[in-house]
């Protein structure tokens, strides 16, 4: 009898849609958020070229967050690797919100626009592990749920319409 296994692994190559934003949580952890877009192209049954763009919310923690904030900017081509995380929080009106993000543990710059040859394997560089990130995400979610009036400790930024026409952060 075999034990069922699961895997939560995301690998994306895409362009930054907005500059990284860096913040600190109430316990001093550093978090960086940014967005990337990925494109898929194919020919439909009539032979016409079609394209679809997907927009992804990305979150980096601690040392990797600091590196992302320092070297990344809108338009750069990056490789990211991590896992999907969905956060929930209640706003001041009691409305529950959900946001699915890619929590990254590896990032490589694939673009000449930045510093050449820059890349990070967070597990090797920072010695971080996912349990630390789990704790920070839990604290972030708890802060968002219990203290909607105190925005200074929140990791969540107010939602706003982006240039892509999609509600990103």
Phi, psi and omega in degrees: 000129183260150177272132178292137179239159176225165181216132176238092185223130179235131172231123180228145168236122182195182181257141177296133179262345177204152180297147177297144175242126182250140179217172173238144175277173181297335179266009174092000177289144180262135180227140180234133178239144175200173179238150172228155177244139174240148183239144173233135177234148179199166175258133178281182185296340178269359180087005179278138179287127179244153178219142176229135177246133175248140179249135186235133173274131185237140179229131175237149182241150170055235185300317178297324177299315180297318180295315179301316181296326182283322191250344185264149172208164183309135177096341183292145177270125182227155170253128176231151179221136180181216182218158177280138174226140175242122178258151174231147175202157177256133179277184184298336179268006179081011179276129180280133178240150177231141176219123175263130185228161171261111177273112188267149173234002176208140178214136175227132177279125182250015190239142176284351181292336181253203179284123183295142175075010181279134176193155184224132166253099189302325181297323180277316185290313189255348181065027182277158172226161187292337180293325175297317180294321177302315180298317181292319179296320179296314179298318179300313179297318179296319177299318182293324183283319189266346188222064183289342178278333182262096184274352186292331183263358185282147173272336185281132175262147179304142179292143175211155179286135180261172178298336182282353181079013180240147181283098181244119181049000000 
